[in-house]
Amino acid sequence: MTTTAGSQAEAVAAELDAEYAGVGWWGTLYRAPRRRRWYRLIPVEEIDGEQRSELLAWPTRPRRPDLVPVVPGEQGEQRQLAGRWFQVVCYETDAARSLADALADREPAARLAPVAGALRALPGWRTAIGPELVALPADVVLTGQGPLLLPLPGWGAPSLGQIFAEPERLAHLTPEAARGLPAGGRDPALHALGVAALHCFESPPDADAERLLQRAACATVFAPRPRYSRLPSWMRRVRSVRAVREELHALTGPRSEEPSEVDPLRLADALDEARRAMDPLTAVRALRTAGEPRKAVGLAHAALVDQPGYGLIVLAAEIAHEDLGDPLEALSLLERAVQADPERAEAYPVQLSIIGGLWSVVLGRLAGAADGSFADRLLTTARAAFDRLPPAVRRDHAHELAVCLIGRGELVEANAFVHQWLHDGDTLMWWRFDLMLDYAQTFLLLDRLDAAKQVADEVRDGLGRVREHGSMARRDIHEHGMRYADLVRRLHERRGGESGA
């Protein structure tokens, strides 16, 4: 249903050849960016002769980079529109959006960025307008230069009639002003922007003007209630988001801090920190860095309900595997990633690495399970992961699949598979000690002991060469050397004590 005020705004917009942009602290705003114009319309009965003279002098003031220029009106400074007389302040800018438009954005981070910019600009605006400055979201336009203020009078609050005519102004009143008291230690301009910032997190309750005035007087317009939250549930768990919301409630609440204790620049930094944390990848990584991997995985699961994303799934799987030591949770997450986007390759190397590690550590004890279905499913997953890897990187991950094949007893296939990836044309890649040792292991398990010894000898000689030339990290040489020693021991045992490699 269109209200009377809404009908009048539409009629004024039509006569002005512009569109309604919102409620300012003084007057209402209309925009016509194609003509590079914005307009502030103040009912003439709201101002006296001295105030009118001040408005008429604005176009002659020196221009400032943080303020939109005021220019003479095309059809005079007073106009009758929709049957009512207004004092018209005309601005020159092609801005298409205001801070009020940004606060209606669906993405929380997109709402916070311009509010933080407005807080950084506030000291300059206050210097230009005066200590009585109060700016509503529609008084701030968004340009490539950042938020700019549409200059408005620093005359304190408009009349009570005007405030009740546009209840949006009520929400930005300080509690003291709503009770008819002096501002005291509270900064009205910072309070108004604090209310705008809270609007990024919460919606004000539906209420008529009288009830909204009562809420403003009690500093409870944005009293924290989950059902009024504009954030997804996972985002409300993020530490920096919770912290800045609590700070904003303290700023706008019944016992506000002294102005000297509330730095708008520091508050802007806190909003930016919360905005960055509204990216689930950033929030999850921050918890991991803080040494809270379990909370990180829990937050990832919560965020995936609202924002399913391949990268977030893979990150959660990585944390589950590397930080929590929970490979099964990691594999479950990676399967979700594969189902979400089979064409992306990031999940497949991690799947192979985890399954290879599982086989080395756990699945040896599961080999005799009743039906082996779990091991079969893992091997199927590993085969599919390897086949979906880009051809250029398959050789780098051949060892992981070889471990799976050997562990599942697919020895002939494993032998042929390793032989394929150990050769580049006719060249044996002897320096791939992981695959060379896999190759020797398959021969050993197939009872081809002479072939196993021959490959083992090549590994021994190769390790000697890289140790001598320093062409491989000592840690890697040690790990391959330990595997080689274990292979030689087993080969010696299989030969019943004969001289081994």
Coordinates of C-alpha atoms in Angstrom, one line a residue, residues 111-443:
R111 CA 27.1 -2.9 3.5
L112 CA 30.0 -2.4 5.9
A113 CA 32.6 -1.1 3.4
P114 CA 30.9 2.3 2.7
V115 CA 30.0 2.8 6.4
A116 CA 33.7 2.4 7.3
G117 CA 34.5 4.9 4.6
A118 CA 32.0 7.4 6.0
L119 CA 33.5 7.0 9.5
R120 CA 36.9 7.9 8.1
A121 CA 35.5 10.9 6.4
L122 CA 33.6 12.1 9.4
P123 CA 36.3 14.3 11.0
G124 CA 36.6 16.3 7.8
W125 CA 32.8 16.6 7.4
R126 CA 32.5 17.9 10.9
T127 CA 35.2 20.5 10.2
A128 CA 33.4 21.7 7.1
I129 CA 29.8 21.7 8.5
G130 CA 30.3 22.3 12.2
P131 CA 29.9 20.5 15.5
E132 CA 26.1 20.2 15.1
L133 CA 26.5 18.0 12.0
V134 CA 24.3 14.9 11.8
A135 CA 24.2 12.9 8.5
L136 CA 21.8 10.2 7.7
P137 CA 22.7 7.4 5.1
A138 CA 20.8 9.3 2.3
D139 CA 23.0 12.4 3.0
V140 CA 26.1 10.4 1.9
V141 CA 26.7 9.5 -1.8
L142 CA 29.1 6.8 -3.0
T143 CA 31.5 7.7 -5.8
G144 CA 34.8 6.4 -7.1
Q145 CA 36.5 8.8 -4.7
G146 CA 34.7 7.1 -1.8
P147 CA 31.8 8.4 0.3
L148 CA 31.1 12.1 -0.1
L149 CA 28.7 14.3 1.9
L150 CA 25.9 16.2 0.4
P151 CA 26.4 19.3 2.5
L152 CA 23.5 19.9 4.9
P153 CA 22.8 22.5 7.6
G154 CA 24.5 22.1 11.0
W155 CA 21.4 23.4 12.8
G156 CA 20.8 20.6 15.1
A157 CA 17.7 18.5 14.8
P158 CA 14.7 19.5 12.6
S159 CA 11.3 20.1 14.1
L160 CA 9.5 17.3 15.9
G161 CA 6.8 17.5 13.2
Q162 CA 9.4 16.7 10.5
I163 CA 11.0 13.9 12.6
F164 CA 7.6 12.3 13.0
A165 CA 6.8 12.8 9.4
E166 CA 9.9 10.7 8.5
P167 CA 10.3 8.1 11.3
E168 CA 13.6 7.0 9.8
R169 CA 15.1 10.1 11.5
L170 CA 13.9 8.8 14.9
A171 CA 16.2 5.9 14.7
H172 CA 19.3 8.2 14.4
L173 CA 18.3 10.5 17.3
T174 CA 20.6 10.3 20.3
P175 CA 18.7 9.0 23.4
E176 CA 19.2 12.4 25.0
A177 CA 17.7 14.3 22.0
A178 CA 14.8 11.9 22.0
R179 CA 14.2 12.8 25.6
G180 CA 14.6 16.6 25.0
L181 CA 17.9 16.7 26.8
P182 CA 21.3 18.2 25.8
A183 CA 23.6 15.8 24.0
G184 CA 26.0 15.7 27.0
G185 CA 29.0 13.6 26.3
R186 CA 27.5 11.9 23.2
D187 CA 28.6 12.9 19.7
P188 CA 25.4 13.1 17.6
A189 CA 27.2 12.7 14.3
L190 CA 29.1 9.6 15.5
H191 CA 25.9 8.2 17.1
A192 CA 24.1 8.6 13.7
L193 CA 26.8 6.7 11.8
G194 CA 26.9 4.1 14.6
V195 CA 23.2 3.5 14.0
A196 CA 23.9 3.2 10.3
A197 CA 26.7 0.7 11.1
L198 CA 24.3 -1.4 13.3
H199 CA 21.9 -1.4 10.4
C200 CA 24.5 -3.5 8.6
F201 CA 24.1 -6.2 11.3
E202 CA 20.5 -5.9 12.4
S203 CA 17.1 -4.6 11.2
P204 CA 15.1 -2.2 13.4
P205 CA 11.8 -3.7 14.7
D206 CA 8.6 -2.7 12.9
A207 CA 7.0 0.0 15.0
D208 CA 5.0 3.2 14.6
A209 CA 6.6 6.6 15.1
E210 CA 5.5 6.9 18.8
R211 CA 6.9 3.5 19.7
L212 CA 10.1 4.2 17.7
L213 CA 10.6 7.4 19.6
Q214 CA 10.3 5.5 22.9
R215 CA 12.9 3.0 21.7
A216 CA 15.2 5.9 20.6
A217 CA 14.8 7.5 24.0
C218 CA 15.7 4.3 25.7
A219 CA 18.6 3.6 23.3
T220 CA 17.0 0.3 22.2
V221 CA 16.2 0.9 18.6
F222 CA 18.7 -1.8 17.7
A223 CA 18.5 -3.9 20.9
P224 CA 20.2 -7.2 20.0
R225 CA 17.6 -9.8 19.1
P226 CA 18.5 -12.9 16.9
R227 CA 15.3 -12.6 14.9
Y228 CA 16.2 -9.1 13.7
S229 CA 19.7 -10.2 12.6
R230 CA 20.7 -9.5 9.0
L231 CA 23.6 -12.0 9.2
P232 CA 23.7 -15.7 8.5
S233 CA 24.1 -17.8 11.6
W234 CA 27.7 -18.8 11.0
M235 CA 28.7 -15.1 10.7
R236 CA 27.3 -14.3 14.1
R237 CA 29.9 -16.8 15.6
V238 CA 32.9 -14.9 14.1
R239 CA 34.9 -13.2 16.9
S240 CA 35.6 -9.9 15.1
V241 CA 32.0 -9.6 14.0
R242 CA 30.7 -10.1 17.5
A243 CA 33.3 -7.7 18.9
V244 CA 32.3 -4.8 16.6
R245 CA 28.6 -5.4 17.1
E246 CA 29.1 -5.2 20.9
E247 CA 31.1 -2.0 20.4
L248 CA 28.4 -0.4 18.3
H249 CA 25.8 -1.3 20.9
A250 CA 27.9 0.3 23.5
L251 CA 28.4 3.4 21.4
T252 CA 24.6 3.9 20.7
G253 CA 23.3 2.4 23.9
P254 CA 22.2 4.0 27.2
R255 CA 25.7 4.7 28.5
S256 CA 27.7 5.8 25.6
E257 CA 31.4 6.3 25.9
E258 CA 32.9 9.8 26.0
P259 CA 33.7 11.2 22.5
S260 CA 37.4 11.2 23.3
E261 CA 37.2 7.5 23.9
V262 CA 35.5 6.7 20.5
D263 CA 37.8 7.3 17.6
P264 CA 35.9 7.0 14.3
L265 CA 39.0 5.9 12.5
R266 CA 39.6 3.0 14.9
L267 CA 35.9 2.1 14.7
A268 CA 36.3 2.1 10.9
D269 CA 39.2 -0.3 11.2
A270 CA 37.1 -2.6 13.4
L271 CA 34.4 -2.6 10.8
D272 CA 36.9 -3.4 8.1
E273 CA 38.3 -6.3 10.1
A274 CA 34.7 -7.6 10.6
R275 CA 34.1 -7.2 6.9
R276 CA 37.1 -9.2 5.9
A277 CA 36.1 -11.9 8.4
M278 CA 32.7 -12.1 6.6
D279 CA 34.6 -14.2 4.0
P280 CA 34.3 -17.7 5.4
L281 CA 37.7 -18.7 4.1
T282 CA 39.3 -15.8 5.9
A283 CA 37.3 -16.5 9.1
V284 CA 38.2 -20.2 9.1
R285 CA 41.9 -19.5 8.4
A286 CA 42.0 -17.0 11.3
L287 CA 40.7 -19.7 13.7
R288 CA 43.3 -22.1 12.4
T289 CA 46.1 -19.6 12.8
A290 CA 44.8 -18.8 16.3
G291 CA 45.3 -22.5 17.2
E292 CA 41.6 -23.4 17.2
P293 CA 41.4 -26.0 14.4
R294 CA 38.3 -27.7 15.8
K295 CA 36.4 -24.5 15.9
A296 CA 37.7 -23.7 12.4
V297 CA 36.2 -26.9 11.0
G298 CA 33.0 -26.4 13.0
L299 CA 32.7 -22.8 11.5
A300 CA 33.3 -24.2 8.0
H301 CA 30.5 -26.7 8.4
A302 CA 28.2 -23.9 9.6
A303 CA 29.2 -21.6 6.8
L304 CA 28.7 -24.3 4.1
V305 CA 25.0 -24.4 5.0
D306 CA 24.6 -20.8 3.8
Q307 CA 27.5 -20.4 1.4
P308 CA 28.6 -23.7 -0.1
G309 CA 31.9 -23.3 -1.8
Y310 CA 34.5 -25.6 -3.2
G311 CA 37.5 -23.7 -1.7
L312 CA 36.0 -23.7 1.8
I313 CA 35.3 -27.5 1.7
V314 CA 38.9 -28.2 0.6
L315 CA 40.3 -25.9 3.4
A316 CA 38.1 -27.6 6.0
A317 CA 39.4 -31.0 4.8
E318 CA 43.0 -29.8 5.0
I319 CA 42.5 -28.7 8.6
A320 CA 40.7 -31.9 9.5
H321 CA 43.5 -33.9 8.1
E322 CA 46.6 -31.9 9.1
D323 CA 45.5 -30.2 12.3
L324 CA 43.0 -32.6 13.8
G325 CA 44.4 -35.8 12.5
D326 CA 41.0 -36.9 11.3
P327 CA 41.4 -38.4 7.8
L328 CA 37.9 -39.8 7.6
E329 CA 36.4 -36.4 8.2
A330 CA 38.7 -34.9 5.6
L331 CA 37.8 -37.6 3.0
S332 CA 34.1 -37.0 3.7
L333 CA 34.6 -33.2 3.0
L334 CA 36.7 -33.9 -0.1
E335 CA 33.9 -36.1 -1.5
R336 CA 31.6 -33.1 -1.1
A337 CA 34.0 -30.9 -3.0
V338 CA 34.3 -33.4 -5.8
Q339 CA 30.5 -33.6 -6.1
A340 CA 30.2 -29.8 -6.0
D341 CA 32.6 -29.4 -8.9
P342 CA 34.2 -32.5 -10.5
E343 CA 36.1 -30.4 -13.0
R344 CA 38.3 -28.7 -10.4
A345 CA 41.4 -30.5 -9.5
E346 CA 42.4 -29.2 -6.1
A347 CA 40.6 -31.9 -4.1
Y348 CA 42.2 -34.9 -6.0
P349 CA 45.8 -34.6 -4.8
V350 CA 44.6 -34.2 -1.2
Q351 CA 42.4 -37.3 -1.6
L352 CA 45.3 -39.3 -2.9
S353 CA 47.6 -38.1 -0.1
I354 CA 45.1 -38.9 2.6
I355 CA 44.2 -42.3 1.3
G356 CA 47.8 -43.2 0.8
G357 CA 48.5 -42.3 4.4
L358 CA 45.5 -44.2 5.6
W359 CA 46.8 -47.3 3.8
S360 CA 50.2 -47.0 5.3
V361 CA 49.0 -46.4 8.8
V362 CA 45.6 -48.0 9.2
L363 CA 44.4 -50.2 6.4
G364 CA 47.0 -52.8 6.9
R365 CA 45.0 -53.8 9.9
L366 CA 41.8 -53.7 7.9
A367 CA 42.9 -55.9 5.1
G368 CA 41.2 -58.9 6.6
A369 CA 37.9 -57.2 7.3
A370 CA 34.8 -59.2 6.5
D371 CA 34.1 -57.8 3.0
G372 CA 36.8 -55.2 2.5
S373 CA 34.1 -52.8 1.3
F374 CA 35.7 -49.8 3.0
A375 CA 39.1 -50.5 1.5
D376 CA 37.5 -51.1 -1.9
R377 CA 35.6 -47.7 -1.7
L378 CA 38.9 -46.0 -0.8
L379 CA 40.7 -47.6 -3.7
T380 CA 37.9 -46.6 -6.1
T381 CA 38.1 -43.1 -4.8
A382 CA 41.9 -43.0 -5.2
R383 CA 41.7 -44.4 -8.8
A384 CA 39.1 -41.8 -9.8
A385 CA 41.1 -39.0 -8.1
F386 CA 44.3 -40.0 -10.1
D387 CA 42.4 -40.2 -13.4
R388 CA 40.9 -36.8 -12.9
L389 CA 44.2 -35.1 -12.2
P390 CA 45.6 -32.9 -15.1
P391 CA 48.0 -35.1 -17.1
A392 CA 50.9 -32.8 -16.3
V393 CA 50.8 -33.5 -12.6
R394 CA 49.9 -37.2 -12.5
R395 CA 53.5 -38.4 -12.2
D396 CA 53.9 -36.2 -9.1
H397 CA 51.1 -38.3 -7.4
A398 CA 51.7 -41.7 -8.8
H399 CA 53.3 -42.8 -5.5
E400 CA 50.1 -42.3 -3.6
L401 CA 48.0 -44.5 -5.9
A402 CA 50.8 -47.1 -6.0
V403 CA 50.6 -47.3 -2.2
C404 CA 46.9 -47.9 -2.5
L405 CA 47.2 -50.6 -5.1
I406 CA 49.9 -52.4 -3.1
G407 CA 48.0 -52.1 0.1
R408 CA 44.9 -53.6 -1.5
G409 CA 46.9 -56.5 -3.0
E410 CA 46.6 -55.4 -6.6
L411 CA 50.3 -56.3 -7.1
V412 CA 50.5 -57.0 -10.8
E413 CA 48.6 -53.8 -11.6
A414 CA 50.8 -51.9 -9.2
N415 CA 54.0 -53.2 -10.8
A416 CA 52.9 -52.2 -14.3
F417 CA 51.6 -48.9 -13.0
V418 CA 54.8 -48.0 -11.3
H419 CA 56.9 -49.1 -14.3
Q420 CA 54.8 -46.8 -16.5
W421 CA 55.4 -43.7 -14.3
L422 CA 59.0 -44.5 -13.6
H423 CA 59.9 -44.2 -17.3
D424 CA 60.0 -41.0 -19.4
G425 CA 60.2 -42.7 -22.8
D426 CA 63.2 -45.0 -22.5
T427 CA 64.7 -43.0 -19.5
L428 CA 64.4 -44.6 -16.1
M429 CA 63.8 -41.8 -13.5
W430 CA 66.0 -43.4 -10.9
W431 CA 65.8 -40.2 -8.8
R432 CA 62.1 -40.8 -8.1
F433 CA 63.1 -42.9 -5.0
D434 CA 59.4 -43.1 -3.8
L435 CA 58.4 -44.9 -7.0
M436 CA 61.6 -46.9 -7.2
L437 CA 61.0 -48.3 -3.7
D438 CA 57.3 -49.0 -4.7
Y439 CA 58.6 -50.9 -7.7
A440 CA 61.0 -53.0 -5.6
Q441 CA 58.2 -53.7 -3.1
T442 CA 55.9 -55.1 -5.8
F443 CA 58.7 -57.4 -7.0

